[in-house]
PDB file of C-alpha atoms in Angstrom:
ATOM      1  CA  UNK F   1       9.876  51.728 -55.619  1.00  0.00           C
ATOM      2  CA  UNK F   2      12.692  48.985 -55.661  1.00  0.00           C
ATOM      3  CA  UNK F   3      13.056  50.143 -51.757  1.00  0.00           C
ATOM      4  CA  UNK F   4       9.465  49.336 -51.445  1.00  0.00           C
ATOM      5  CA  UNK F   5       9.879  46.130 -52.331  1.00  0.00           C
ATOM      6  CA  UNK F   6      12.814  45.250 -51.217  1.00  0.00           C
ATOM      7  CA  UNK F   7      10.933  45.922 -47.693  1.00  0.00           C
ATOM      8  CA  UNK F   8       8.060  43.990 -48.390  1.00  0.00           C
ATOM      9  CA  UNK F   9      10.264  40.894 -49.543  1.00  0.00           C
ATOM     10  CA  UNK F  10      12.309  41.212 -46.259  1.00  0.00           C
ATOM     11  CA  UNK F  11       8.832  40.868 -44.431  1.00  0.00           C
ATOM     12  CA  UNK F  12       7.505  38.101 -46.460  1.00  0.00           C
ATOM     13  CA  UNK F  13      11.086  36.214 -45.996  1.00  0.00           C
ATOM     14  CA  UNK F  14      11.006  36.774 -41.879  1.00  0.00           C
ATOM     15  CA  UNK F  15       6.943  35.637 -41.679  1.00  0.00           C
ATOM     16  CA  UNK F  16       7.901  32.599 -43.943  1.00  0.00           C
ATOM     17  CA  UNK F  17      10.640  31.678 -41.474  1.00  0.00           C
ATOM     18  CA  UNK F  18       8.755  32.369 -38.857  1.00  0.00           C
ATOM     19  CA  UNK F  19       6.060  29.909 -39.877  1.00  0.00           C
ATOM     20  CA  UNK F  20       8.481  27.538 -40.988  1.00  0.00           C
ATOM     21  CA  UNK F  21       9.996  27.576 -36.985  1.00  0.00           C
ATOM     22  CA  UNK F  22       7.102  27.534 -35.546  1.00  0.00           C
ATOM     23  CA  UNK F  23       5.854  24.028 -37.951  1.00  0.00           C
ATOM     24  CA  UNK F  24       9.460  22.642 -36.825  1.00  0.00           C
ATOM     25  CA  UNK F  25       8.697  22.883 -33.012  1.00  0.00           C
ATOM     26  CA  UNK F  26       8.409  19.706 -31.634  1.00  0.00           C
ATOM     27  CA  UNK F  27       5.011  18.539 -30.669  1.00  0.00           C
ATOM     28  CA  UNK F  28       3.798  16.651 -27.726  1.00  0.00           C
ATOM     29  CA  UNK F  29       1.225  14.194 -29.255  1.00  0.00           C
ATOM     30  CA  UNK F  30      -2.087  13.067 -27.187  1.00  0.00           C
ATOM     31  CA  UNK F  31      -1.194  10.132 -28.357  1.00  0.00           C
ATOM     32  CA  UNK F  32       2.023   9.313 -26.995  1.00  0.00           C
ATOM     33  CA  UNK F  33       1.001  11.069 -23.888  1.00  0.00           C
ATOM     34  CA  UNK F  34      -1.672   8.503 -23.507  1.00  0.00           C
ATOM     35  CA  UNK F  35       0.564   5.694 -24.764  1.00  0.00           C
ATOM     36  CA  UNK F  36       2.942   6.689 -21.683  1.00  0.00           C
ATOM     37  CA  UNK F  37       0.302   7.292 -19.218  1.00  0.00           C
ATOM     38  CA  UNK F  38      -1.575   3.547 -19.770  1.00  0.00           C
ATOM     39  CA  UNK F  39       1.880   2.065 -19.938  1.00  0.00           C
ATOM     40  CA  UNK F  40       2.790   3.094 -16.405  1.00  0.00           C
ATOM     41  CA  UNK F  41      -0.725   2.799 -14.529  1.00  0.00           C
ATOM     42  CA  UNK F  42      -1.542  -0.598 -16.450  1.00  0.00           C
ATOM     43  CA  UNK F  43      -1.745  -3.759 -14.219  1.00  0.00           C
ATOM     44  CA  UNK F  44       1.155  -5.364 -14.754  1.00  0.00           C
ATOM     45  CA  UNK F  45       2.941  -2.401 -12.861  1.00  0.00           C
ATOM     46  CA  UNK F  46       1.178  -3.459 -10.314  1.00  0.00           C
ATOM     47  CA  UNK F  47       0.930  -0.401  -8.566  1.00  0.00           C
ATOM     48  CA  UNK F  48       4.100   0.911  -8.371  1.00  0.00           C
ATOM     49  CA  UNK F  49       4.732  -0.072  -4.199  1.00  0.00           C
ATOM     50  CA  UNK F  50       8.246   1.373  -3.743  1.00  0.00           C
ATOM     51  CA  UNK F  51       7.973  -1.328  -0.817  1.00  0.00           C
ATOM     52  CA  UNK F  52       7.958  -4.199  -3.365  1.00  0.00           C
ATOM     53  CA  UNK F  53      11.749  -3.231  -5.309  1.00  0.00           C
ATOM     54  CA  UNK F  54      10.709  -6.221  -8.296  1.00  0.00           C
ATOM     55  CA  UNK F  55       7.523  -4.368  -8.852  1.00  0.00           C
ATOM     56  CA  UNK F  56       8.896  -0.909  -9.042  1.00  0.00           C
ATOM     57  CA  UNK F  57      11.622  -1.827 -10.931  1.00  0.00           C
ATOM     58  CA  UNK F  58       9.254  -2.351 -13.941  1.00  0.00           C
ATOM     59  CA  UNK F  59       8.598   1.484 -13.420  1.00  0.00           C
ATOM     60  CA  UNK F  60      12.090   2.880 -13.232  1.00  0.00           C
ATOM     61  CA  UNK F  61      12.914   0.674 -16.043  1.00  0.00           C
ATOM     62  CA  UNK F  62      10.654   2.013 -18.579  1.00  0.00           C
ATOM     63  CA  UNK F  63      11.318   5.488 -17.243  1.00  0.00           C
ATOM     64  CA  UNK F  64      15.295   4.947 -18.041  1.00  0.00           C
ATOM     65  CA  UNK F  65      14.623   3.199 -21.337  1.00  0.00           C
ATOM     66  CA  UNK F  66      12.253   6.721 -22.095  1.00  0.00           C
ATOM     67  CA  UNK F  67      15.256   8.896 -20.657  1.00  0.00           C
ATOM     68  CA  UNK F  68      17.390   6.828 -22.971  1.00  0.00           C
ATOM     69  CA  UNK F  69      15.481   7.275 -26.171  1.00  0.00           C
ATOM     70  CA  UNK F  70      15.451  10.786 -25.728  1.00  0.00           C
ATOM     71  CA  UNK F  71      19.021  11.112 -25.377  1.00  0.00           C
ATOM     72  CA  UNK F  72      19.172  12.653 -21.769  1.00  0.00           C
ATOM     73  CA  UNK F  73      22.913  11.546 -19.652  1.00  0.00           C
ATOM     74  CA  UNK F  74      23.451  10.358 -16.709  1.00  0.00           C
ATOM     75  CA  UNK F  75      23.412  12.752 -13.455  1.00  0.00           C
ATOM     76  CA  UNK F  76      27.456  13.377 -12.242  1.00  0.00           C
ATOM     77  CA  UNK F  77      29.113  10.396 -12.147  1.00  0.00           C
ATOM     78  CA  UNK F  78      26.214   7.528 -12.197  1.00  0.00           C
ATOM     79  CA  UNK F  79      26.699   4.235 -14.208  1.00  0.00           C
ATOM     80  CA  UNK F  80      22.683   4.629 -14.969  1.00  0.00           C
ATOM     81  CA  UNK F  81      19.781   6.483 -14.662  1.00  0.00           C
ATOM     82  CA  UNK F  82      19.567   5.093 -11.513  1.00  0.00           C
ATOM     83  CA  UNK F  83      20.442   7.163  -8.259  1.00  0.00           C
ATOM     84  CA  UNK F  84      20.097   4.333  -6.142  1.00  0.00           C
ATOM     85  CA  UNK F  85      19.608   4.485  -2.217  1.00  0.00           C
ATOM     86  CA  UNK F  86      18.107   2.803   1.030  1.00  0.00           C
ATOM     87  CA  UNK F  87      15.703   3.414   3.545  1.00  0.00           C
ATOM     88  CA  UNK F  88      14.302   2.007   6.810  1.00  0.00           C
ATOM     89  CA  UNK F  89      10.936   0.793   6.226  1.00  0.00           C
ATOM     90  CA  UNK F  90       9.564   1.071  10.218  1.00  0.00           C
ATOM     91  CA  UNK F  91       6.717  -1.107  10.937  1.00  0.00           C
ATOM     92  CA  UNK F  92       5.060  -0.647  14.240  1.00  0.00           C
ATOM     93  CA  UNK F  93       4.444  -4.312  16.178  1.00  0.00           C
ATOM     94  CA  UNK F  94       2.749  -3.158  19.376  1.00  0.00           C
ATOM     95  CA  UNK F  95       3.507  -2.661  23.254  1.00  0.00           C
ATOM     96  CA  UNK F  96       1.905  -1.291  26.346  1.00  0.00           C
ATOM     97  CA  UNK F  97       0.965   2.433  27.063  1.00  0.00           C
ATOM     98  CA  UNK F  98       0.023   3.677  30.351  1.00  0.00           C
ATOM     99  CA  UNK F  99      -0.706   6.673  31.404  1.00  0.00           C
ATOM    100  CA  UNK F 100      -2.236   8.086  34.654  1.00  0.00           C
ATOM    101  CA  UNK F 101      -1.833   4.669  36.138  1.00  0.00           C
ATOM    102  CA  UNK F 102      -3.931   2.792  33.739  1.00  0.00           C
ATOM    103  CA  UNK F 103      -3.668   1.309  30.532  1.00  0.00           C
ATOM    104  CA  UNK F 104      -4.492   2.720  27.361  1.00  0.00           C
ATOM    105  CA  UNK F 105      -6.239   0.739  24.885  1.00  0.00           C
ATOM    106  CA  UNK F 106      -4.224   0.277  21.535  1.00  0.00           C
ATOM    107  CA  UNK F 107      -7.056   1.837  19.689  1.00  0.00           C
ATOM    108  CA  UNK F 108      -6.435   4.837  21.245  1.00  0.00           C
ATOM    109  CA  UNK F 109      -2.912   5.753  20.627  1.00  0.00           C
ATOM    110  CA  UNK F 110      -0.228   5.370  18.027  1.00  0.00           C
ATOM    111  CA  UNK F 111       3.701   5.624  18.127  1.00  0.00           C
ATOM    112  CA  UNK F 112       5.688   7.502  15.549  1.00  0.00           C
ATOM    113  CA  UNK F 113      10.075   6.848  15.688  1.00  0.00           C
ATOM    114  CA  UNK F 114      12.436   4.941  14.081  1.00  0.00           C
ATOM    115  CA  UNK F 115      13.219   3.173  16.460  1.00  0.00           C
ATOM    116  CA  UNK F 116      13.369  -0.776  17.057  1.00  0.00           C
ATOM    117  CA  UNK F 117      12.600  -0.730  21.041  1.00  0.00           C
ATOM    118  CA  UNK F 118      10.841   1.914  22.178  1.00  0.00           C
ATOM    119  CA  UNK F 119      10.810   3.347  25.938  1.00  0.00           C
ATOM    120  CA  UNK F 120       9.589   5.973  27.671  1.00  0.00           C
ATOM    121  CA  UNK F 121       9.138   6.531  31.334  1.00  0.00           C
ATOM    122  CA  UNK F 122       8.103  10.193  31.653  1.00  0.00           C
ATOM    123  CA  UNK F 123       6.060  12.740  30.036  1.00  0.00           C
ATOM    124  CA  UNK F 124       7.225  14.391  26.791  1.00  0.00           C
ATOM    125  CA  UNK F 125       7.005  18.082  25.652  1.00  0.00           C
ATOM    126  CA  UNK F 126       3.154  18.121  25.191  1.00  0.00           C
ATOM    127  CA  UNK F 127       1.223  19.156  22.141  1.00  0.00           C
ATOM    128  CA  UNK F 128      -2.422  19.355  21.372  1.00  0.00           C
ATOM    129  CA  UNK F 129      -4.923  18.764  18.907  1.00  0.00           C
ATOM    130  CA  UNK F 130      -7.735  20.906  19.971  1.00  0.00           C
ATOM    131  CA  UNK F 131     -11.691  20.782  18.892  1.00  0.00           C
ATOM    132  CA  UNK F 132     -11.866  22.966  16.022  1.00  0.00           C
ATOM    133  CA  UNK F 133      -8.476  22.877  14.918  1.00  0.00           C
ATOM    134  CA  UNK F 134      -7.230  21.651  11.068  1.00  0.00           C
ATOM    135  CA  UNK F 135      -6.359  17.874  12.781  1.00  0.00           C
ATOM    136  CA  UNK F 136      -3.761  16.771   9.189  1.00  0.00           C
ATOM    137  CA  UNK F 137      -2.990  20.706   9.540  1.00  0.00           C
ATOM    138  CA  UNK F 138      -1.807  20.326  13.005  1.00  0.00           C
ATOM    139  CA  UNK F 139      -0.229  16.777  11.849  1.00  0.00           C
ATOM    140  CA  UNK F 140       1.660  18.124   9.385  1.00  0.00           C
ATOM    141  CA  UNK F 141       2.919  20.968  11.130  1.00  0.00           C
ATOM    142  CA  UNK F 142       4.716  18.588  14.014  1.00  0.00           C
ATOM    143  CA  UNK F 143       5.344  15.187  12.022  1.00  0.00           C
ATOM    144  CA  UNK F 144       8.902  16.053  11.444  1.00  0.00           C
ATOM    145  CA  UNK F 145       9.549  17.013  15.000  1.00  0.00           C
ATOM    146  CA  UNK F 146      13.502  16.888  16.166  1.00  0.00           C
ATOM    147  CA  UNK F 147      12.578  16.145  20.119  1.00  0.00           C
ATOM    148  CA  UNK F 148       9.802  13.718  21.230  1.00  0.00           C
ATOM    149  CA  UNK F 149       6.185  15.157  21.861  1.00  0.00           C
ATOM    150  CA  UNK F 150       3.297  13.599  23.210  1.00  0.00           C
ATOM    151  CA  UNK F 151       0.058  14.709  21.247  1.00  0.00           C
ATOM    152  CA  UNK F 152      -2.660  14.959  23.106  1.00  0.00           C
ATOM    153  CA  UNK F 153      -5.710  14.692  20.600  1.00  0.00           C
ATOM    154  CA  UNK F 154      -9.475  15.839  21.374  1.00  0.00           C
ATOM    155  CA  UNK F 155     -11.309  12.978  21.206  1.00  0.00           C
ATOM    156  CA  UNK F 156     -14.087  14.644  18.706  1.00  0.00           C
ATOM    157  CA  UNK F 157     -11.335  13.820  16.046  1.00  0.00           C
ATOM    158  CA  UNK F 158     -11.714   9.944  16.702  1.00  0.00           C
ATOM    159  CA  UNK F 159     -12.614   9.766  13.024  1.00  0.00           C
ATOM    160  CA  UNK F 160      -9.566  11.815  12.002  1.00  0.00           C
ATOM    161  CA  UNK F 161      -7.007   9.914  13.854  1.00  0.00           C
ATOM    162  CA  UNK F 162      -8.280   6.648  13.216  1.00  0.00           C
ATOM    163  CA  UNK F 163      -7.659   7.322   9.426  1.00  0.00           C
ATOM    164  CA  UNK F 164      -3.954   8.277  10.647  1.00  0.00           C
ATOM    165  CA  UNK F 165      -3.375   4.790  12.932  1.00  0.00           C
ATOM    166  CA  UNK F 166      -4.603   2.775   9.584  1.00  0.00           C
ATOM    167  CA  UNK F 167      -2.191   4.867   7.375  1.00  0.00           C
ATOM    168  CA  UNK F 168       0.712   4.870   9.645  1.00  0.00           C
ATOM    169  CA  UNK F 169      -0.041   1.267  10.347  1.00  0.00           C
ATOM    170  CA  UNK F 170       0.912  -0.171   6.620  1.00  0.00           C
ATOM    171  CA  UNK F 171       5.087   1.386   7.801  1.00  0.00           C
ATOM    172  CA  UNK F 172       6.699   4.382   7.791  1.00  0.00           C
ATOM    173  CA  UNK F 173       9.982   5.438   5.981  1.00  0.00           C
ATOM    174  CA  UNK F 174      13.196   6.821   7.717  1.00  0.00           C
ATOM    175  CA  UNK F 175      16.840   6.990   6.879  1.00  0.00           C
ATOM    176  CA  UNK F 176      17.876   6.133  10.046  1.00  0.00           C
ATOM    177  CA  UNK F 177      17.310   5.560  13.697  1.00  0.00           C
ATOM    178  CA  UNK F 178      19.661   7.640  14.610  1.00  0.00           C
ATOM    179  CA  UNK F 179      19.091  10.362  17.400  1.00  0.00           C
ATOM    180  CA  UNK F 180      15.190   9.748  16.083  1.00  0.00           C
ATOM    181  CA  UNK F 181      12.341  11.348  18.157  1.00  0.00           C
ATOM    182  CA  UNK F 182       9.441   9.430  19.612  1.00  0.00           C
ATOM    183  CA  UNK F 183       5.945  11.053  18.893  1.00  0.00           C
ATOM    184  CA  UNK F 184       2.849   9.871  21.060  1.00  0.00           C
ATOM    185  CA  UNK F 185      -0.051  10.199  19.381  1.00  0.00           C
ATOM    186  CA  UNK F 186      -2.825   9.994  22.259  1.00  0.00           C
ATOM    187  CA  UNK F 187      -6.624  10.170  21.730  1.00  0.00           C
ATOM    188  CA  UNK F 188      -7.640  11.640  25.211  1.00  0.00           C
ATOM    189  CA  UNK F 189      -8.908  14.669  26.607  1.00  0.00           C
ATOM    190  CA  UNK F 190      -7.973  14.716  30.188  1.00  0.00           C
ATOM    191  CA  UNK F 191      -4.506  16.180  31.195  1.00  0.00           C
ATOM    192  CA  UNK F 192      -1.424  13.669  31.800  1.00  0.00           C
ATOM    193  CA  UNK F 193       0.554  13.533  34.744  1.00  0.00           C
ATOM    194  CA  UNK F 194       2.442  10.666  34.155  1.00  0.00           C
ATOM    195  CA  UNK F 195       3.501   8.138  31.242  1.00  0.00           C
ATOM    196  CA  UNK F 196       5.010   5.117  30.769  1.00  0.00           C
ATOM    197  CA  UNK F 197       5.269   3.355  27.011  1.00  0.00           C
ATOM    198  CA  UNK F 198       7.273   0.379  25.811  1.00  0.00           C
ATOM    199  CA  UNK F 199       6.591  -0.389  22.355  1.00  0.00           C
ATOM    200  CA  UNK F 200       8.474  -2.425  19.633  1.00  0.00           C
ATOM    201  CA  UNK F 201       8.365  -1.696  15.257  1.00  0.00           C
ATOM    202  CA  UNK F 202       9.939  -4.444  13.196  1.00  0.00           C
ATOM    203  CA  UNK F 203      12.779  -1.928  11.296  1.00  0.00           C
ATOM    204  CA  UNK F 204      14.275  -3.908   7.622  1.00  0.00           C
ATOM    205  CA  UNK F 205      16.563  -2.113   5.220  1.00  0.00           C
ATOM    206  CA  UNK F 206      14.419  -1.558   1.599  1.00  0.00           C
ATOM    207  CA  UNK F 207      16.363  -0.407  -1.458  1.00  0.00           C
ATOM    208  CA  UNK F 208      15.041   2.553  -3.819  1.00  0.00           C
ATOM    209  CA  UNK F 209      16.185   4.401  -6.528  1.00  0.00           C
ATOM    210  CA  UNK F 210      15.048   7.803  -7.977  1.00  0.00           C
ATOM    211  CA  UNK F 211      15.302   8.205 -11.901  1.00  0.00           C
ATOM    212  CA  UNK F 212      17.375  10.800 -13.329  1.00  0.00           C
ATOM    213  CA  UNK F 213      17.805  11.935 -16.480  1.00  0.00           C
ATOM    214  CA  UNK F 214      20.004  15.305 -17.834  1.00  0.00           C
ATOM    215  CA  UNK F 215      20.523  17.383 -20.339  1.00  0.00           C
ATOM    216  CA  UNK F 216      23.219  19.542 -20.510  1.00  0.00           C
ATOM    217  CA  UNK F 217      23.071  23.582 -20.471  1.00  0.00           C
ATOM    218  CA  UNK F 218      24.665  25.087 -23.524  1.00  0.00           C
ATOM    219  CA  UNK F 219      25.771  28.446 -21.933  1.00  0.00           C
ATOM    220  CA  UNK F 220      25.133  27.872 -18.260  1.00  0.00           C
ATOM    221  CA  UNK F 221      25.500  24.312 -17.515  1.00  0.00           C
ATOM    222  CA  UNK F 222      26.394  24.968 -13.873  1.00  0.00           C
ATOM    223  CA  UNK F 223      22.946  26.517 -13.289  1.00  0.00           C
ATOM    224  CA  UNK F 224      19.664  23.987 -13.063  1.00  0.00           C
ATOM    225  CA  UNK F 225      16.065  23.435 -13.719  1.00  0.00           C
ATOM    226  CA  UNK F 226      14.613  20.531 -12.363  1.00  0.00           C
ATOM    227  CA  UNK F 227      11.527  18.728 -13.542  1.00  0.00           C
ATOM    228  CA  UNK F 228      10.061  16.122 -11.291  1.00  0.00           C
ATOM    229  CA  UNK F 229       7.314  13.929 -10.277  1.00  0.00           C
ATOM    230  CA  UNK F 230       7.017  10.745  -8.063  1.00  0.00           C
ATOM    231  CA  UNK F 231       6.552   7.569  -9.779  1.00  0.00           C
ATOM    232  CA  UNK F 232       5.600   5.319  -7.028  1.00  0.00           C
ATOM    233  CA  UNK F 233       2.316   4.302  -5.817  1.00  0.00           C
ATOM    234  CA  UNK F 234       0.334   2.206  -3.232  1.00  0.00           C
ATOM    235  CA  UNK F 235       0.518  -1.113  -5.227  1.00  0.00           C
ATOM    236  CA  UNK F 236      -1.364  -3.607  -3.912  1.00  0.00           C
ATOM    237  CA  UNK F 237      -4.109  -2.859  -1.777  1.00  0.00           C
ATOM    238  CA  UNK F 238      -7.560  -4.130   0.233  1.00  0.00           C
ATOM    239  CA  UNK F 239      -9.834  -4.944  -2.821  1.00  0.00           C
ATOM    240  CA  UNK F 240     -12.675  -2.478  -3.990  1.00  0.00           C
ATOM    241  CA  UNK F 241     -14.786  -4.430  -5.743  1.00  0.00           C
ATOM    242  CA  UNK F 242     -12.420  -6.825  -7.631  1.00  0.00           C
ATOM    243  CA  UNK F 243      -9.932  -5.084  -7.893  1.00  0.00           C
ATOM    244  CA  UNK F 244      -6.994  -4.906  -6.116  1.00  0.00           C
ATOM    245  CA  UNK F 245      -4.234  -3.144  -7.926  1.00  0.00           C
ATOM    246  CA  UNK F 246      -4.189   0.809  -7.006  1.00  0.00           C
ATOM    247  CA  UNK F 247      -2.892   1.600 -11.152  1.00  0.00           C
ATOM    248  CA  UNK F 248      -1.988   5.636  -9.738  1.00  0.00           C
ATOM    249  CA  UNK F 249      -3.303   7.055 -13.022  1.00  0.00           C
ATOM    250  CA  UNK F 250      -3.016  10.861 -11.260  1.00  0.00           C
ATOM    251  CA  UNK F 251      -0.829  10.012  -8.371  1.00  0.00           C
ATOM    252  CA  UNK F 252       1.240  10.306 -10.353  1.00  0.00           C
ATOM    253  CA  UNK F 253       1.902   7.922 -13.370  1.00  0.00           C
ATOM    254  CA  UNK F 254       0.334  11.837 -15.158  1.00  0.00           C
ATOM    255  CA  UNK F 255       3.313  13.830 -13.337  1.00  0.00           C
ATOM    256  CA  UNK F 256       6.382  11.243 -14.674  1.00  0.00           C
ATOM    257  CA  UNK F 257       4.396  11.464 -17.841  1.00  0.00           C
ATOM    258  CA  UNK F 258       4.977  14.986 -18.167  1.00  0.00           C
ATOM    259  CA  UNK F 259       8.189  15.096 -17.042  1.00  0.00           C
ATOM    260  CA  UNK F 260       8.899  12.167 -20.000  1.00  0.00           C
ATOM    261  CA  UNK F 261       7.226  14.283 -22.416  1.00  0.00           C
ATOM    262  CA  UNK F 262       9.099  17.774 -21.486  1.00  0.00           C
ATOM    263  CA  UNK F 263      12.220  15.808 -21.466  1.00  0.00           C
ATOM    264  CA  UNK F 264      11.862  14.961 -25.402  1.00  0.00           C
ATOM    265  CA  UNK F 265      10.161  17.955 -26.328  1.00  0.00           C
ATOM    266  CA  UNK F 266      13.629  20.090 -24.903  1.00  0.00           C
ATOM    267  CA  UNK F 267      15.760  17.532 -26.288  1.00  0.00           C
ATOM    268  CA  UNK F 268      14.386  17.838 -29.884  1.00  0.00           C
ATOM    269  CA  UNK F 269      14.915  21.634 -29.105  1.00  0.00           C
ATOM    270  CA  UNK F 270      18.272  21.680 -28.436  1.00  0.00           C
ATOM    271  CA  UNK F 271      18.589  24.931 -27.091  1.00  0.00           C
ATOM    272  CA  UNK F 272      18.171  25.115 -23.097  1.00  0.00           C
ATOM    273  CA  UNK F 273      20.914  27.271 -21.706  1.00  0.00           C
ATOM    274  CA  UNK F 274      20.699  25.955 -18.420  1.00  0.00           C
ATOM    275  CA  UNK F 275      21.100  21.895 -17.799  1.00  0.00           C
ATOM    276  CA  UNK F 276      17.616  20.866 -17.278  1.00  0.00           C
ATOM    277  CA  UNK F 277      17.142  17.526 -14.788  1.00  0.00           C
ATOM    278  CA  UNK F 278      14.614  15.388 -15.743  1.00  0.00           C
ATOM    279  CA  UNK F 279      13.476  13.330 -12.217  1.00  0.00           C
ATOM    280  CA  UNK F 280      11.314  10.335 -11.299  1.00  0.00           C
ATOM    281  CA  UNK F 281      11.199   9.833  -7.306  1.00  0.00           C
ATOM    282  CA  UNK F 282      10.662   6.748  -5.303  1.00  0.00           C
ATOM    283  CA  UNK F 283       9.090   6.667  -1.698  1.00  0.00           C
ATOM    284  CA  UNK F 284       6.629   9.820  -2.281  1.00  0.00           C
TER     285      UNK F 284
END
């Protein structure tokens, strides 16, 4: 009998400390969740441009003072949570295409490089854009080229490639111009048989900085688990409506905001075997 109950006091002790854990887990509020989100997509972040370093700045600076409640250290041998950097933002100015002997309006092609002056005197490695094909598939796919292409692109995606000229129009960011390829983008069906392009993008140096925040492993420190969302966004943009600020609610003030949260919740836990990095990134 005494064995009996001797068992059943065992059990009662383990599902009483089992409870007990499971109250003493940290919790992620809705509340502070919210309190984070609004914080970082409110106006006076003004919309997070990683082009604009006084606006951003706001954003990395709450981030760190977040990281810094919490407890997290800095990454290897940083004096903050900064990881600070620079870029080339690459704005394209204009120049003169022709091809086939006669000039191409400006509305019908766009240049992609790094480079300040631009020249080219023959045709490149071709690539096309067919009817029918996935056209930001086929983007995608030979954006990051190594060697300069021309892309020939069917003119039914006029649409398609006008959205691309407007986005690529605002800048582009490199790290250098350095061996960088040149990419014709041309909206025209019939083949090429000969090329010639001068064109000119106003290159200036813009400082970033990711946000980092880590907490050691207790067991395996040299192996990692990152956690990481971008925290920049298009700032200031063409008005819709009155409104002018683009606050990035889901792109992605709601990714850093997780990332904040998960970063408290495993730091009141205290028990992550692995270091787990805790990342806000700049120029998405």
């Amino acid at each position: 009998m005494n064995k009996i109950i001797s068992t059943y006091a065992i059990i009662a002790l383990l599902f009483f400390q089992a409870c007990n854990a499971q109250q003493k887990l940290p919790q992620i509020s809705e509340k502070e969740v919210a309190s984070v989100l609004q914080t970082l997509s409110a106006d006076d972040m003004r919309g997070r441009s990683a082009m604009n370093p006084e606006d951003i700045a706001k954003a990395a600076d709450f981030i760190a003072n977040e990281f810094k409640t919490t407890g997290l250290q800095f990454l290897n041998n940083e004096t903050s949570y900064r990881q600070a950097f620079r870029l080339q933002n690459v704005v394209p100015i204009g120049g003169s295409l022709r091809v086939n002997g006669a000039v191409v309006s400006s509305d019908n092609y766009l240049i992609s490089s790094a480079q300040e002056q631009v020249e080219v005197k023959q045709v490149p490695k071709v690539y096309k854009i067919k009817k029918g094909d996935d056209f930001f598939e086929k983007y995608a796919s030979i954006s990051d080229s190594k060697e300069d292409l021309l892309v020939q692109i069917d003119e039914s995606f006029k649409p398609s490639f006008q959205r691309l000229k407007d986005y690529l129009s605002r800048g582009n960011m490199s790290i250098g111009a350095v061996d960088s390829p040149t990419i014709i983008y041309l909206l025209q069906n019939s083949e090429v048989t000969s090329l010639s392009l001068t064109f000119t993008n106003k290159i200036s140096s813009v400082p970033m900085f990711n946000v980092v925040g880590v907490l050691p492993g207790k067991s395996k420190p040299g192996e990692y688990v990152v956690f990481s969302a971008h925290y920049d966004h298009l700032g200031i943009i063409q008005p819709v409506g009155q409104d002018s600020i683009a606050n990035g609610a889901d792109d992605d003030a709601s990714g850093v905001t997780a990332v904040i949260e998960l970063a408290k919740y495993f730091a009141q836990q205290q028990n992550n075997e692995r270091t787990l990095i805790f990342v806000a990134f700049t120029a998405e």
